[in-house]
mmCIF file of C-alpha atoms in Angstrom:
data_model
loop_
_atom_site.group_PDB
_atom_site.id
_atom_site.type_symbol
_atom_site.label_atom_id
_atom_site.label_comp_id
_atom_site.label_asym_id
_atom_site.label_seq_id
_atom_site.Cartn_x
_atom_site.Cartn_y
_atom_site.Cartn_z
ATOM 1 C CA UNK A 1 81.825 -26.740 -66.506
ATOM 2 C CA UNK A 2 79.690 -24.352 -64.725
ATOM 3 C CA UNK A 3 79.855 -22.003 -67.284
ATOM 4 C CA UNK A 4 77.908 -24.604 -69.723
ATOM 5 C CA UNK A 5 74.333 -24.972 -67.745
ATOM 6 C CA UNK A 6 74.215 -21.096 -67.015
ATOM 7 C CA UNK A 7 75.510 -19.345 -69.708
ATOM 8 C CA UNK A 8 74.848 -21.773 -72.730
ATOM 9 C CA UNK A 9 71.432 -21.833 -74.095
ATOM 10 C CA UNK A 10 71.756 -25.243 -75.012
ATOM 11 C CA UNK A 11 73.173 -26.132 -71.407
ATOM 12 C CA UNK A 12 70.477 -24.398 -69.792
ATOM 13 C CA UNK A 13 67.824 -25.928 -72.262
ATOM 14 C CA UNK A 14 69.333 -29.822 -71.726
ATOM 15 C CA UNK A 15 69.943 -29.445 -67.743
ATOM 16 C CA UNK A 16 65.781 -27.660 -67.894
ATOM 17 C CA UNK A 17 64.434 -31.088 -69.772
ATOM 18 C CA UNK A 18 66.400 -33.507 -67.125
ATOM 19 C CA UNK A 19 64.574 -32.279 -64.565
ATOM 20 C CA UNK A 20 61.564 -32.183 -66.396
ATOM 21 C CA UNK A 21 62.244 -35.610 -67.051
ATOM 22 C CA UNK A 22 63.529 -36.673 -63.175
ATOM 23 C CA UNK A 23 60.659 -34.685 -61.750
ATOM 24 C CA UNK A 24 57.346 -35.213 -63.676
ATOM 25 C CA UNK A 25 57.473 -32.184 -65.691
ATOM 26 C CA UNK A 26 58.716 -29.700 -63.279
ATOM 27 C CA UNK A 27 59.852 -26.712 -65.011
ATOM 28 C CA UNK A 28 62.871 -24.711 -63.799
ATOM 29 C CA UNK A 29 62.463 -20.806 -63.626
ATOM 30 C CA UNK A 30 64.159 -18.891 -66.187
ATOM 31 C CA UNK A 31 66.645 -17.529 -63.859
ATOM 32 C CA UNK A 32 67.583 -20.728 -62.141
ATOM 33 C CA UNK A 33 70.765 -20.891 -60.324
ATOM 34 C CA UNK A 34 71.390 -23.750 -56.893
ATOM 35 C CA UNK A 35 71.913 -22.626 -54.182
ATOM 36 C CA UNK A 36 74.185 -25.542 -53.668
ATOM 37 C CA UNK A 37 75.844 -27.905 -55.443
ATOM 38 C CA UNK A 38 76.926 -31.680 -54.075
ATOM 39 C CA UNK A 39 79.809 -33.861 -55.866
ATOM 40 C CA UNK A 40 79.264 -37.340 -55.058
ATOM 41 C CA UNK A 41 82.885 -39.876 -55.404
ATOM 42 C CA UNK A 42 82.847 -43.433 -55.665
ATOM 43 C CA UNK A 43 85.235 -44.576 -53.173
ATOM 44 C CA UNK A 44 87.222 -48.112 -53.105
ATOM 45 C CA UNK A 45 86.128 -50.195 -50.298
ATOM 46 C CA UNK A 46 87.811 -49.028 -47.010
ATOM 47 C CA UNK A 47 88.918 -45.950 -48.781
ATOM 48 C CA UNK A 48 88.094 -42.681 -47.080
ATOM 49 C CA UNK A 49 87.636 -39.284 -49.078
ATOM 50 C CA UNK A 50 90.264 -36.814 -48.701
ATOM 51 C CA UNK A 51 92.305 -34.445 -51.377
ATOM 52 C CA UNK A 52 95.157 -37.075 -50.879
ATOM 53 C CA UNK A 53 92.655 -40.205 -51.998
ATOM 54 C CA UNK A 54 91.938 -38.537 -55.441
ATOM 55 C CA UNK A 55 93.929 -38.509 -58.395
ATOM 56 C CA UNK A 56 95.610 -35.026 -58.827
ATOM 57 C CA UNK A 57 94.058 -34.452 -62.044
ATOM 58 C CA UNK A 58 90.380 -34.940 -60.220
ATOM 59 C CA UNK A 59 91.276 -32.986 -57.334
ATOM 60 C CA UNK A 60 93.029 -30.121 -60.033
ATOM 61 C CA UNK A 61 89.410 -30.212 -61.578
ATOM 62 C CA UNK A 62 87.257 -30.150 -58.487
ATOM 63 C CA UNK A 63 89.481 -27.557 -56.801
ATOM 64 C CA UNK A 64 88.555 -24.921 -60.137
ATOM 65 C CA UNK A 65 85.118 -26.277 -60.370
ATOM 66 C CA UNK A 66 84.042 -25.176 -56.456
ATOM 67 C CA UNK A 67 86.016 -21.702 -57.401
ATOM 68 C CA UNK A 68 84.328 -21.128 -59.520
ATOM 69 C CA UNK A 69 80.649 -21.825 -58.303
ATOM 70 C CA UNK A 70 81.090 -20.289 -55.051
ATOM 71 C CA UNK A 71 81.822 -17.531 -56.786
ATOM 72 C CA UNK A 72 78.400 -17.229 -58.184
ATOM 73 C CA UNK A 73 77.221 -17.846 -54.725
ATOM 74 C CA UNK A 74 76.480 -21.640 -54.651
ATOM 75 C CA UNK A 75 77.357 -23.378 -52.051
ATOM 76 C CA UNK A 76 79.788 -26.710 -52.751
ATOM 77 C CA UNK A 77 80.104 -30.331 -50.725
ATOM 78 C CA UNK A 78 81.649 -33.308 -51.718
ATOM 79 C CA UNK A 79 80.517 -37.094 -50.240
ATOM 80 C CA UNK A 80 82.245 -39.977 -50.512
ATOM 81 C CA UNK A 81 80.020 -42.986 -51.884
ATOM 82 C CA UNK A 82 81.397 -46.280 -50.440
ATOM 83 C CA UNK A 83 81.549 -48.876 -53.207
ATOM 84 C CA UNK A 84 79.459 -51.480 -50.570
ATOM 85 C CA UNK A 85 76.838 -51.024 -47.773
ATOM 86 C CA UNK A 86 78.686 -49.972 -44.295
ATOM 87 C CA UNK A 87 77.586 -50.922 -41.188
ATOM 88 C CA UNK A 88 78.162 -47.511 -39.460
ATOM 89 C CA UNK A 89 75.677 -44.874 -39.073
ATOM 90 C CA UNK A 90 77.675 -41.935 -40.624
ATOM 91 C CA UNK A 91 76.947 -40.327 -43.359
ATOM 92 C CA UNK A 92 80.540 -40.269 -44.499
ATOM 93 C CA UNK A 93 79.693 -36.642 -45.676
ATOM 94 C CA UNK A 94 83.333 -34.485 -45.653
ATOM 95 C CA UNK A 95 84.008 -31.418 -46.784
ATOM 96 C CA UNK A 96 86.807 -30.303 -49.077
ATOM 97 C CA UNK A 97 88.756 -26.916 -49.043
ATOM 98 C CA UNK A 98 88.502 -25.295 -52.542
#
């Protein structure tokens, strides 16, 4: 997946016009790589994130995927989204081992 925004032309030309797009015309520098990247996961109500709470093909997928972006350097975080509002204060934020 990585492999498609950085090394494609194509990738790198789509991923440059959403942020045009999202940001009012902000262009992207040639050489644009992030510094970090964030995976955001739905969660079922009362359902907290861990490797255990994904299905093995998504956590298969998101194991190679942080591989292989900290391996260019960029930094990698999964949330967990909870499907409703929560009362508490926490973020929820939790960090997977790749």
């Amino acid at each position: 997946m990585p492999s498609r925004a950085w090394n494609d032309p194509e990738g790198r030309e789509r991923l440059a016009e959403k942020v045009a797009a999202a940001r009012q015309g902000h262009r992207l520098p040639e050489d644009f790589r992030p510094s970090k990247v964030v995976f955001a996961v739905l969660l079922k109500d009362g359902t907290h994130l861990t490797a255990d709470t994904l299905f093995l093909f998504s956590q298969v997928t998101l194991v190679q995927t942080a591989r292989a972006l900290e391996a260019w350097g960029v930094q990698v975080e999964v949330v967990g989204i909870a499907s409703t509002p929560s009362a508490a204060t926490s973020t929820g934020i939790r960090r997977l081992a790749a």
